[in-house]
mmCIF file of C-alpha atoms in Angstrom:
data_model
loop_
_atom_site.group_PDB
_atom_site.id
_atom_site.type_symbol
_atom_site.label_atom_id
_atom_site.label_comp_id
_atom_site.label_asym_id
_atom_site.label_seq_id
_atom_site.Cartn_x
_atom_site.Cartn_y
_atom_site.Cartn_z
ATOM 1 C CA UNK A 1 -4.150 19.870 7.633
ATOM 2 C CA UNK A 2 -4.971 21.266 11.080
ATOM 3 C CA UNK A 3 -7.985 21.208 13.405
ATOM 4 C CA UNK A 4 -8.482 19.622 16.826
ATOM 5 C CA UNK A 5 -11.442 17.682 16.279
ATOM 6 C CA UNK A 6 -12.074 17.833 11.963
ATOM 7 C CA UNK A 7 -15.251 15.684 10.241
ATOM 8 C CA UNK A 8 -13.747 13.068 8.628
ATOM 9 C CA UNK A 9 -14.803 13.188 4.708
ATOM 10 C CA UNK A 10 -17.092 11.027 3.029
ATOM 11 C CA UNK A 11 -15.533 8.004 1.242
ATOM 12 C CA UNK A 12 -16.387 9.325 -1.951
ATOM 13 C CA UNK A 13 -15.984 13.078 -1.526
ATOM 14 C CA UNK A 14 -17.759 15.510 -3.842
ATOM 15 C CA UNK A 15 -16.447 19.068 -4.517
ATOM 16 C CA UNK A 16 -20.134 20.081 -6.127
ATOM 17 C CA UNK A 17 -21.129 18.699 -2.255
ATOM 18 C CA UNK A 18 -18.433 20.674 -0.680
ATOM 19 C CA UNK A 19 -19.036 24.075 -3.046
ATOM 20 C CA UNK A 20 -23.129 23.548 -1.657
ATOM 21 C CA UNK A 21 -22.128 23.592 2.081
ATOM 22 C CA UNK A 22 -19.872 26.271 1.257
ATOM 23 C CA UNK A 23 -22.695 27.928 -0.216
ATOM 24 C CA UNK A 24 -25.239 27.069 2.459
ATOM 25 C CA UNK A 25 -23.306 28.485 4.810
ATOM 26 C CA UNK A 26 -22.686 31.432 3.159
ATOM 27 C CA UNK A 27 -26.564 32.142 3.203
ATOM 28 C CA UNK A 28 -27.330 31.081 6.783
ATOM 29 C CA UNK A 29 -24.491 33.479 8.295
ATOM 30 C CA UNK A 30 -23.890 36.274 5.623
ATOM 31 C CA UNK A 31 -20.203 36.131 5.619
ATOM 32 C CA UNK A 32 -18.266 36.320 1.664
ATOM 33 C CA UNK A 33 -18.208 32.894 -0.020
ATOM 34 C CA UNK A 34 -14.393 32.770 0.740
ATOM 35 C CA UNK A 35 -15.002 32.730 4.174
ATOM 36 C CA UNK A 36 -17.644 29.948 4.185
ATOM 37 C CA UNK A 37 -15.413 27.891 1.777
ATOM 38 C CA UNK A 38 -12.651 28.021 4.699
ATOM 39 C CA UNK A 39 -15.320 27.187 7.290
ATOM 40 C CA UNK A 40 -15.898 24.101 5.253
ATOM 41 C CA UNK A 41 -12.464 23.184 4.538
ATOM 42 C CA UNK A 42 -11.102 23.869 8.358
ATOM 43 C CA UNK A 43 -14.510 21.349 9.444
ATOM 44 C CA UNK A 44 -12.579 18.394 7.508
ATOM 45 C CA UNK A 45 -9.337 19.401 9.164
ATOM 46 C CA UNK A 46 -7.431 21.329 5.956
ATOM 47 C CA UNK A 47 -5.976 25.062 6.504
ATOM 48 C CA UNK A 48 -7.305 26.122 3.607
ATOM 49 C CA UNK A 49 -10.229 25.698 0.227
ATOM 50 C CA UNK A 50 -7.737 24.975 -2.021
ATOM 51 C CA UNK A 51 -6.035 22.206 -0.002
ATOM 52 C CA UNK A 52 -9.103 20.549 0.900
ATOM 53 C CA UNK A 53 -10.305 21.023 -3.252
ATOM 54 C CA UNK A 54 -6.598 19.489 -4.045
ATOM 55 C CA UNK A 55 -7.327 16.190 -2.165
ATOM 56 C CA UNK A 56 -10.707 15.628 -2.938
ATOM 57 C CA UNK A 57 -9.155 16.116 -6.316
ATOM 58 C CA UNK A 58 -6.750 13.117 -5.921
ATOM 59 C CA UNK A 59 -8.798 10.850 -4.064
ATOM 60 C CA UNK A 60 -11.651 11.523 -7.186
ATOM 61 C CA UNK A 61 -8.312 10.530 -9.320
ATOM 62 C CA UNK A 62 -6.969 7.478 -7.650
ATOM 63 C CA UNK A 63 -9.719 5.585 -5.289
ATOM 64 C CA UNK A 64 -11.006 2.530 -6.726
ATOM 65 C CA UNK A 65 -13.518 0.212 -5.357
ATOM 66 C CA UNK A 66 -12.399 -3.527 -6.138
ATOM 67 C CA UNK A 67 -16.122 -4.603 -4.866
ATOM 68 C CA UNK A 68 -18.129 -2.323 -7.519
ATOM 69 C CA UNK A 69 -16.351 -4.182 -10.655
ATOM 70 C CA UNK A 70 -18.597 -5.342 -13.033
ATOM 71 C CA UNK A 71 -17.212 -6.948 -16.280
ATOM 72 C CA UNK A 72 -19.046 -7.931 -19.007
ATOM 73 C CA UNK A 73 -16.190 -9.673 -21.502
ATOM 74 C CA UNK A 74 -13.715 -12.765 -21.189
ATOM 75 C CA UNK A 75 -11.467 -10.774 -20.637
ATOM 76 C CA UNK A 76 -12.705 -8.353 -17.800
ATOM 77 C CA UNK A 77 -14.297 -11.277 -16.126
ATOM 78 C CA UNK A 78 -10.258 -12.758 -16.517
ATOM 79 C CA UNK A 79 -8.767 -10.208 -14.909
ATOM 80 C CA UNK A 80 -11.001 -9.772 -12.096
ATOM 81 C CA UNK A 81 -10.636 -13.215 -10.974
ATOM 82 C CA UNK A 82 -6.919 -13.374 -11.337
ATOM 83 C CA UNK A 83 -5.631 -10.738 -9.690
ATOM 84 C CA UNK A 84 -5.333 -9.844 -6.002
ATOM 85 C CA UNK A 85 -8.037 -7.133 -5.023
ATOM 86 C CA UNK A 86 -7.891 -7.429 -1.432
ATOM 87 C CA UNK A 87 -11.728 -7.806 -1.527
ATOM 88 C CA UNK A 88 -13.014 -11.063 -0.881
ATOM 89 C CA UNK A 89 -9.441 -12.785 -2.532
ATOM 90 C CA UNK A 90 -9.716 -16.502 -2.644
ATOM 91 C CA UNK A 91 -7.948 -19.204 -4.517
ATOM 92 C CA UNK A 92 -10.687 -20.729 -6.096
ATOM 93 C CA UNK A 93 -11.121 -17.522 -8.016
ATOM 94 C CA UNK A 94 -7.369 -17.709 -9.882
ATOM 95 C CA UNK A 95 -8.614 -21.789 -10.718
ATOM 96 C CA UNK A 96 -11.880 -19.766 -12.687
ATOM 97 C CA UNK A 97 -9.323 -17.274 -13.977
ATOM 98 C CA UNK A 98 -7.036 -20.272 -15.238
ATOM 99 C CA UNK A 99 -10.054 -22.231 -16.683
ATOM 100 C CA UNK A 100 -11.280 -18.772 -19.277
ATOM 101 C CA UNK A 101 -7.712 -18.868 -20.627
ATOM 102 C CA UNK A 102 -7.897 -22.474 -21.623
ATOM 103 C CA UNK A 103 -11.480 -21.552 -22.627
ATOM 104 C CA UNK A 104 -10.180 -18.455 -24.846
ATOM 105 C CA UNK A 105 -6.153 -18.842 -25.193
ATOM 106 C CA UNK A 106 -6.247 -16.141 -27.556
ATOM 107 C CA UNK A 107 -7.464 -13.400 -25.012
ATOM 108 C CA UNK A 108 -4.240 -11.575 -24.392
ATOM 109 C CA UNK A 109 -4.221 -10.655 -28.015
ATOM 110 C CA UNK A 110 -4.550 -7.072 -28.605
ATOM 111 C CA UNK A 111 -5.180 -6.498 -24.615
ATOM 112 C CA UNK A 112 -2.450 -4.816 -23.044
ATOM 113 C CA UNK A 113 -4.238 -5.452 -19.924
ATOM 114 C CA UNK A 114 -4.331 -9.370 -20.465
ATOM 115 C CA UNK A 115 -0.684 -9.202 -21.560
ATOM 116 C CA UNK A 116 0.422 -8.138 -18.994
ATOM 117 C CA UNK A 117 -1.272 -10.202 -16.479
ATOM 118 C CA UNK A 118 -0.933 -13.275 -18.117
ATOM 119 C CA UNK A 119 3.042 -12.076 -19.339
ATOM 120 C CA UNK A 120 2.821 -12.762 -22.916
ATOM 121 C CA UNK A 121 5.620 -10.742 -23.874
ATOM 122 C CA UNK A 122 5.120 -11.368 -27.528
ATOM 123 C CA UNK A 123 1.351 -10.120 -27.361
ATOM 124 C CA UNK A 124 2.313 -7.381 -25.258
ATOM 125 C CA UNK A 125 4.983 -6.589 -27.790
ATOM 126 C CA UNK A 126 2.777 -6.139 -30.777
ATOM 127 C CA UNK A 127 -0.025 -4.228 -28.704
ATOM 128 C CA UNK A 128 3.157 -1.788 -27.834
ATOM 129 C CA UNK A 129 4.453 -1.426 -31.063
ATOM 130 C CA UNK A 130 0.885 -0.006 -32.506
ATOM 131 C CA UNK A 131 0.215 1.668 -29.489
ATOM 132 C CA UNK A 132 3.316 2.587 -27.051
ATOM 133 C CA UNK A 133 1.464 5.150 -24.530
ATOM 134 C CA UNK A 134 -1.024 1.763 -23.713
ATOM 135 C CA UNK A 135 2.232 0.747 -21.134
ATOM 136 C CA UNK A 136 0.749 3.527 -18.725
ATOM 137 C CA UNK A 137 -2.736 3.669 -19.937
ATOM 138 C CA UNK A 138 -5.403 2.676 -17.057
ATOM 139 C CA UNK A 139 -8.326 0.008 -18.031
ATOM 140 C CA UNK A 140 -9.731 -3.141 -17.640
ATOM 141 C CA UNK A 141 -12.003 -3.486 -14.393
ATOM 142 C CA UNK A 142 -10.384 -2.412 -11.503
ATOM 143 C CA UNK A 143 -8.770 0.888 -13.928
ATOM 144 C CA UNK A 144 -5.575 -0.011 -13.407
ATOM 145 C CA UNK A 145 -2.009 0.830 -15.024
ATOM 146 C CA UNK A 146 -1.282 -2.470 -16.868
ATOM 147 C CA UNK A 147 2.154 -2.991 -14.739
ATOM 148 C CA UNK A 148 -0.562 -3.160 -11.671
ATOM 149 C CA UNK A 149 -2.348 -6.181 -13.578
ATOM 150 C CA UNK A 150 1.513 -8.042 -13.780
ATOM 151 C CA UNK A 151 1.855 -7.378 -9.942
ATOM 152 C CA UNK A 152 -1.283 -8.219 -8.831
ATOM 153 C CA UNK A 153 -1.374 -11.299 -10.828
ATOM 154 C CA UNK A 154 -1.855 -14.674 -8.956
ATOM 155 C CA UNK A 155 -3.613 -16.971 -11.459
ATOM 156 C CA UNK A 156 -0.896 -19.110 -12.520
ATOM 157 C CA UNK A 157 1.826 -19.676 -10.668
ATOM 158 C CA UNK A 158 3.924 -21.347 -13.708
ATOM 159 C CA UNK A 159 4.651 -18.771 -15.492
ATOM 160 C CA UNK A 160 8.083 -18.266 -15.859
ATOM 161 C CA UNK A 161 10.534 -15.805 -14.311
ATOM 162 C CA UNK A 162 12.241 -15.143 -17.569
ATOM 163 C CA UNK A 163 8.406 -14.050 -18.435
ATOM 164 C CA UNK A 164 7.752 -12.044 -15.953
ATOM 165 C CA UNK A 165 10.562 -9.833 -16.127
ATOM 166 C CA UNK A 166 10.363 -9.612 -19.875
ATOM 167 C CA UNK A 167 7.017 -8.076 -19.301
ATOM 168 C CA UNK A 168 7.987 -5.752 -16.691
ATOM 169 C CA UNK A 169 10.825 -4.596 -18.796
ATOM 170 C CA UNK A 170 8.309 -4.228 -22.105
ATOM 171 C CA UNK A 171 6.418 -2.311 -19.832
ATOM 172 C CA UNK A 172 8.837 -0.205 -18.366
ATOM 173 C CA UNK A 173 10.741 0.614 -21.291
ATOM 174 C CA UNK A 174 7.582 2.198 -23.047
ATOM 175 C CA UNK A 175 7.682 4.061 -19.942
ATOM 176 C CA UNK A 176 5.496 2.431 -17.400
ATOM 177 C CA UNK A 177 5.478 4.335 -14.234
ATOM 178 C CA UNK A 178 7.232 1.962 -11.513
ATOM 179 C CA UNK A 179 5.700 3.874 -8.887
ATOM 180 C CA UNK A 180 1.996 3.056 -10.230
ATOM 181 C CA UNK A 181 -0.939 2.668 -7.965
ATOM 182 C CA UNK A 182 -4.384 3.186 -6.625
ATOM 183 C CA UNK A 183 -5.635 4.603 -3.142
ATOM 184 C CA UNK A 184 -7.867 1.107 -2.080
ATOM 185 C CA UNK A 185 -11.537 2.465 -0.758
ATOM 186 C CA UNK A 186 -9.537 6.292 -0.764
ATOM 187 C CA UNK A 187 -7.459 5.529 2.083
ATOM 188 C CA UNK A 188 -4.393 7.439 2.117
ATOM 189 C CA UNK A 189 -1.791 4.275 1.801
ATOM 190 C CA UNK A 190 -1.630 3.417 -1.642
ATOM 191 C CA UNK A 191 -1.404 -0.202 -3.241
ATOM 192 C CA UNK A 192 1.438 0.406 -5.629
ATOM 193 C CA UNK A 193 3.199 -2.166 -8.082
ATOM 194 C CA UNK A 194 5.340 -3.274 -5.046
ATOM 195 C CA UNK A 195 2.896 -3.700 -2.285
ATOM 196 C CA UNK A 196 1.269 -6.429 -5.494
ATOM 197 C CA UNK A 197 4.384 -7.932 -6.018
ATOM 198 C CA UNK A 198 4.972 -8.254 -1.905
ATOM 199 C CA UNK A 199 1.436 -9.420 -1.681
ATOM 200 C CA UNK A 200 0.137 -10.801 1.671
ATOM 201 C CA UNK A 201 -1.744 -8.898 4.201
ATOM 202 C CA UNK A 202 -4.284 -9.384 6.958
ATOM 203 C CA UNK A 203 -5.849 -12.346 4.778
ATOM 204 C CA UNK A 204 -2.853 -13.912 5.148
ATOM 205 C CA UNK A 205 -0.124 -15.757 2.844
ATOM 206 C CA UNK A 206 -2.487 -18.136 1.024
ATOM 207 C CA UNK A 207 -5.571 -15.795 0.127
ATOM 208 C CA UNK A 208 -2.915 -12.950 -0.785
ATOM 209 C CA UNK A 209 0.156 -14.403 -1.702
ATOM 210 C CA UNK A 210 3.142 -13.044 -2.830
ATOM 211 C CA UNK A 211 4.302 -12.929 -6.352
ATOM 212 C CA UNK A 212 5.859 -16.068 -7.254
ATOM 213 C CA UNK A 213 8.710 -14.429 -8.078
ATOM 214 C CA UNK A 214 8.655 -11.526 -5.683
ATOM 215 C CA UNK A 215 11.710 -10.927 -5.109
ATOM 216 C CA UNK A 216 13.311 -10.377 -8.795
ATOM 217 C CA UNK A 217 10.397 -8.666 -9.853
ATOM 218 C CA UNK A 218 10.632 -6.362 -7.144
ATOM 219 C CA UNK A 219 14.130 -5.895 -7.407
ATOM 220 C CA UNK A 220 13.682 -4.725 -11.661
ATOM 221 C CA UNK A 221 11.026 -2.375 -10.112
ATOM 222 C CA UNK A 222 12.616 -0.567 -7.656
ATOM 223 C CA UNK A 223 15.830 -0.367 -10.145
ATOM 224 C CA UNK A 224 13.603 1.033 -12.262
ATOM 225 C CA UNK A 225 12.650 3.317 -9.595
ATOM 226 C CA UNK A 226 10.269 2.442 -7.754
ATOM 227 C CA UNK A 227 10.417 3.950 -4.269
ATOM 228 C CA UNK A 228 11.170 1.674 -1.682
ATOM 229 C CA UNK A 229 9.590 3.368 1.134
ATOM 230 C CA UNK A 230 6.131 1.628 0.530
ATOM 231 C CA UNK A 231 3.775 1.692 3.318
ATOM 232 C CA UNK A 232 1.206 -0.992 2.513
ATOM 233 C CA UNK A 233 3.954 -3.173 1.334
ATOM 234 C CA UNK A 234 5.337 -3.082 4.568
ATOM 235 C CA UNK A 235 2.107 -3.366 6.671
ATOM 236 C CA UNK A 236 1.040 -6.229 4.250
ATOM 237 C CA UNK A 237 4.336 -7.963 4.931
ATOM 238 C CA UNK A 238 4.704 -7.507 8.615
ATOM 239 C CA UNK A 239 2.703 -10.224 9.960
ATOM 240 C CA UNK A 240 4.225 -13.166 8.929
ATOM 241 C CA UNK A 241 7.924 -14.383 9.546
ATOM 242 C CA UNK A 242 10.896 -13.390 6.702
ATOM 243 C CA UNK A 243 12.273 -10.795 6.533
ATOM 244 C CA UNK A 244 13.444 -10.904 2.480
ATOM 245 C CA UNK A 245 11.071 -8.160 1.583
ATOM 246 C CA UNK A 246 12.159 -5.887 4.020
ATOM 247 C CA UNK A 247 16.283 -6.569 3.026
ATOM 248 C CA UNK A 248 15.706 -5.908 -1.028
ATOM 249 C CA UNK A 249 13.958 -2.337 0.403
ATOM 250 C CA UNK A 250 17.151 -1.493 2.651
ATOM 251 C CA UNK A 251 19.135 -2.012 -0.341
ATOM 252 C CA UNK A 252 17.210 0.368 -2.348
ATOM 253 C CA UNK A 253 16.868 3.201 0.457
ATOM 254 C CA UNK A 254 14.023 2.157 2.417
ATOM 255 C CA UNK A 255 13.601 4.491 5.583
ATOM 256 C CA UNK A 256 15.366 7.646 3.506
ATOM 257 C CA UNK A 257 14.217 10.025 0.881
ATOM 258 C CA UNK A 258 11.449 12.074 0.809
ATOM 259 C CA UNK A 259 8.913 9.247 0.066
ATOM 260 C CA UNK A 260 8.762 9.568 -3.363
ATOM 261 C CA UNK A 261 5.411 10.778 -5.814
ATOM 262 C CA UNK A 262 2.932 9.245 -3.325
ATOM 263 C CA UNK A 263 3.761 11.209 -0.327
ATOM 264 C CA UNK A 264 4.380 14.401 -2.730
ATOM 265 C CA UNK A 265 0.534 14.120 -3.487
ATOM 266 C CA UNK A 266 -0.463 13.145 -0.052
ATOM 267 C CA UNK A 267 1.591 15.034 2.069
ATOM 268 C CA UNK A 268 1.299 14.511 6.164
ATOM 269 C CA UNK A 269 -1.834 12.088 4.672
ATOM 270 C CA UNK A 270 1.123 9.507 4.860
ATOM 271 C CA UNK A 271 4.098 8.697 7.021
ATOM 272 C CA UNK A 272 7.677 9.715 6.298
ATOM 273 C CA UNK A 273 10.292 7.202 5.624
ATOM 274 C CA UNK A 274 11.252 7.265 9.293
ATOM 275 C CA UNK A 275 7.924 7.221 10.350
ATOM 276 C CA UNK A 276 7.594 3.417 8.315
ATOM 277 C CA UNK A 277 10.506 2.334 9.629
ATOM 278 C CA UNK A 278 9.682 3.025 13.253
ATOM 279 C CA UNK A 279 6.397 1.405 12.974
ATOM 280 C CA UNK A 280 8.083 -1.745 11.681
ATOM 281 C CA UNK A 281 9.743 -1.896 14.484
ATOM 282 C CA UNK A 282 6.929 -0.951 17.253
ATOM 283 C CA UNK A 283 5.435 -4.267 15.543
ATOM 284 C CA UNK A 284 8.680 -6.223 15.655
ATOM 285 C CA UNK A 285 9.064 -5.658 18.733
ATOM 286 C CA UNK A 286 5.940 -6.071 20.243
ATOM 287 C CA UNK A 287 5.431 -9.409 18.729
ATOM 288 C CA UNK A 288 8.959 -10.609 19.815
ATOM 289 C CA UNK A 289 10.357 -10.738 16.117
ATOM 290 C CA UNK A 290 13.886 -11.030 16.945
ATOM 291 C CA UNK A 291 15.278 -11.726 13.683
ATOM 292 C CA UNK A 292 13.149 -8.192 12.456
ATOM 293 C CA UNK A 293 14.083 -6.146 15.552
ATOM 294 C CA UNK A 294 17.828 -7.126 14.745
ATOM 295 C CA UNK A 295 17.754 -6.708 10.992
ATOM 296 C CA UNK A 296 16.015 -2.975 11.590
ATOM 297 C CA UNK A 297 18.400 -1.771 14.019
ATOM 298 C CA UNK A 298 21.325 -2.760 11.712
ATOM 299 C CA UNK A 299 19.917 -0.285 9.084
ATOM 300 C CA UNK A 300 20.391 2.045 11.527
ATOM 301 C CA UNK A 301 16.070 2.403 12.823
ATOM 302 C CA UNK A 302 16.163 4.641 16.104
ATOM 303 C CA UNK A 303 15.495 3.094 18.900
ATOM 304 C CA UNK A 304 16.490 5.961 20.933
ATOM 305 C CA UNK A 305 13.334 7.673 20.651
ATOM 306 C CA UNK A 306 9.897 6.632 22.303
ATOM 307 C CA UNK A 307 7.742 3.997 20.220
ATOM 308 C CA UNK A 308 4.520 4.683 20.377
ATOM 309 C CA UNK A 309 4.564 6.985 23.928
ATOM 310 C CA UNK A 310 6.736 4.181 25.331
ATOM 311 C CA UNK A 311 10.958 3.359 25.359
ATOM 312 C CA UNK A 312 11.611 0.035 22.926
ATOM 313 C CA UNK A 313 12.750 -1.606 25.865
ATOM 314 C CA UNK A 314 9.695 -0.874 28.167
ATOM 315 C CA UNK A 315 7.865 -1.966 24.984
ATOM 316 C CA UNK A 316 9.850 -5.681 24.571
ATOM 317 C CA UNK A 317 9.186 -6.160 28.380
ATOM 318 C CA UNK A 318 5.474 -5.332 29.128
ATOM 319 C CA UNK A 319 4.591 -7.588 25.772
ATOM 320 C CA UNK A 320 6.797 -10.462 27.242
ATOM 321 C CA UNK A 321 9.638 -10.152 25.179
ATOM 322 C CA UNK A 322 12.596 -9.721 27.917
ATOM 323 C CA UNK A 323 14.980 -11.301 25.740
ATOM 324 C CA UNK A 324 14.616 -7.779 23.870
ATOM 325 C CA UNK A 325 15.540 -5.605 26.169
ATOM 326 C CA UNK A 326 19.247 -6.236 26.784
ATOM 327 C CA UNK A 327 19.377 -6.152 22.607
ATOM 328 C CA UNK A 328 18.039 -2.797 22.612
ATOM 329 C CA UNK A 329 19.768 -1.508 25.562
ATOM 330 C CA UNK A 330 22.888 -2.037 24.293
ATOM 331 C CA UNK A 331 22.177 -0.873 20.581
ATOM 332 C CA UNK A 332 21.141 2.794 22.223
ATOM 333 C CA UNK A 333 17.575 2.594 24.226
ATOM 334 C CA UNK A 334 17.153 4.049 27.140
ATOM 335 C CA UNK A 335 17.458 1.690 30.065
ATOM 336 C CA UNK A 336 14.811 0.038 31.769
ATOM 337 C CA UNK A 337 12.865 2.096 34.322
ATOM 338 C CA UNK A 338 9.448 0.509 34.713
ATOM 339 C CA UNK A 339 7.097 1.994 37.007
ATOM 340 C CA UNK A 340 5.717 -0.622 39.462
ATOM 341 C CA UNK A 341 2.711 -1.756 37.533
ATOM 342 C CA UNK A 342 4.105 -2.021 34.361
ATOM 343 C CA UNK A 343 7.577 -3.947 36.745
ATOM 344 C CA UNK A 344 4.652 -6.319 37.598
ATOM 345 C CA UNK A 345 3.347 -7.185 34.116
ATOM 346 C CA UNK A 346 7.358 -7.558 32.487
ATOM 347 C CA UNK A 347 7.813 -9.891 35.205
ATOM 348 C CA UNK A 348 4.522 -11.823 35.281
ATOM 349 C CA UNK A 349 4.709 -11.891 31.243
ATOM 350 C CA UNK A 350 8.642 -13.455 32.116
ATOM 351 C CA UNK A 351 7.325 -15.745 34.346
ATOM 352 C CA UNK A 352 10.056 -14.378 37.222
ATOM 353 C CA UNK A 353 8.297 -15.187 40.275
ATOM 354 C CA UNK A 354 11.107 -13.664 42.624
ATOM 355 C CA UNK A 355 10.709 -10.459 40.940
#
């Protein structure tokens, strides 16, 4: 995609919208229809008709709209409330989730949906053995795979480990795609099975929390192949101290590869591996996360190279972070060469009155 100053699409593009303009324009100016359709696609920044047709394509497959849900069954209404939609999350919607199970304890019976969610592996077992393509089918209300509903889960934190993983591996061995997920509102980051099981976010750790158990359900996904280079995962994450998500993801590759099926639909649309890696550490660093900056450098993250227009170490001292800059220095930043303003604000923000 290339323009200088493209019109950002509507949230919900429509290619009979797009094929009008194209049209319209084709009858105001006289040029062939070709023509106009590249006028239209190089006005929403894409080289060429086809591209621009291609993602309105994939955003028509894969945006969903938590907010628009409307359910009008137990179970819809069940899986609504219990599962993390970052839209309007709150606690006191997994205690009305809990209280329609003990109102109808039979609901994850022939639901592959509830099944999951709720991981009853023996219900999800006999929906799979009449119906084995339901592991990657999408339903219930937010049109989700059914390995999304076990991620985004959050009604009950009881339920058992040994549970949880059973379900994943139900799931997964009826050929579940690890690397399922949805494009929230259309945006170009999408909210895969890991970035449920991570959980968190700007709402923070109690209106989005993590799976309870994050970690080894995460790990079973991502040997399963999941790709580890998960962009709202990591932004979800990187607020909040802990660093555990971040260390299973190294393990697995994160910051190498070629970002897996997500960025082979979305292209540029999404950052590379390096790309997430480096941003991690723009925010570690800028928000004096020592532990992070440390544990990101180790796994070899360049700090070599400007973050965001700026050298990490100018970064660490002009957000008050001095004890940074020595780190960084001596793991391969450039050195310290402030100009005088910014000299002022590093040594204000270190409270180094001589200097």
């Amino acid at each position: 995609m290339v323009s200088e100053s493209p019109v950002p699409l509507p949230e919900q593009p429509s290619l009979e919208q797009l094929r009008n303009q194209a049209k319209d324009l084709r009858r105001t100016s006289g040029i062939p229809l070709w023509e106009a359709q590249l006028g239209v696609a190089r006005r929403y920044g894409f080289t060429s008709w086809a591209r621009l047709k291609q993602h309105v394509e994939l955003l028509t497959r894969y945006s969903r709209f938590p907010e628009r849900v409307a359910t009008d069954s137990d179970a819809g209404t069940f899986l609504r409330l219990a599962c993390l939609s970052y839209y309007d999350d709150e606690p006191g919607e997994w205690e009305q989730a809990r209280r329609i199970l003990e109102r109808a304890p039979g609901l994850a019976e022939g639901n592959v949906y509830v099944g999951a969610a709720t991981a009853d592996a023996d219900a999800l077992r006999r929906v799979l053995a009449a119906d084995p393509a339901a592991a990657s089918r999408e339903g219930g209300p937010f049109q989700w795979e059914p390995l999304c509903y076990l991620a985004y889960a959050r009604h009950d934190p009881a339920i058992s480990l040994a549970a949880t993983l059973e379900t994943a591996r139900l799931l997964l061995d009826a050929e579940a795609d690890p690397n399922a997920g949805y494009l929230w509102h259309g945006l170009p980051t999408p909210f895969t099975t890991l970035t449920g099981v991570f959980g968190e976010g700007e709402a923070g750790p109690v209106r989005a929390p993590r799976h309870p158990h994050s970690l080894a359900l995460a790990r079973l996904l991502l040997e399963a192949g999941a790709d580890p280079n998960d962009g709202q995962a990591l932004y979800n994450r990187m607020f909040e101290p802990g660093n555990d998500h971040l260390e299973l993801l190294f393990e697995f590759g994160l910051g190498t590869g070629d970002g897996g099926p997500w960025r082979r639909r979305l292209g540029d649309a999404l950052d590379t591996p390096a790309e997430m890696v480096r941003g991690q550490l723009a925010w570690a660093v800028t928000h004096g996360m020592t532990e992070r900056v440390r544990l990101l450098v180790e796994h070899g993250v360049d700090v070599t190279a400007p973050l965001d227009g700026v050298t990490a170490a100018s970064m660490a001292a002009t957000t008050g972070h001095a004890d940074l800059v020595d780190y960084l220095v001596a793991h391969g930043a450039p050195p310290l060469d402030l100009p005088p303003a910014d000299a002022f604000v590093a040594a204000a923000l270190a409270a180094d009155r001589p200097r």
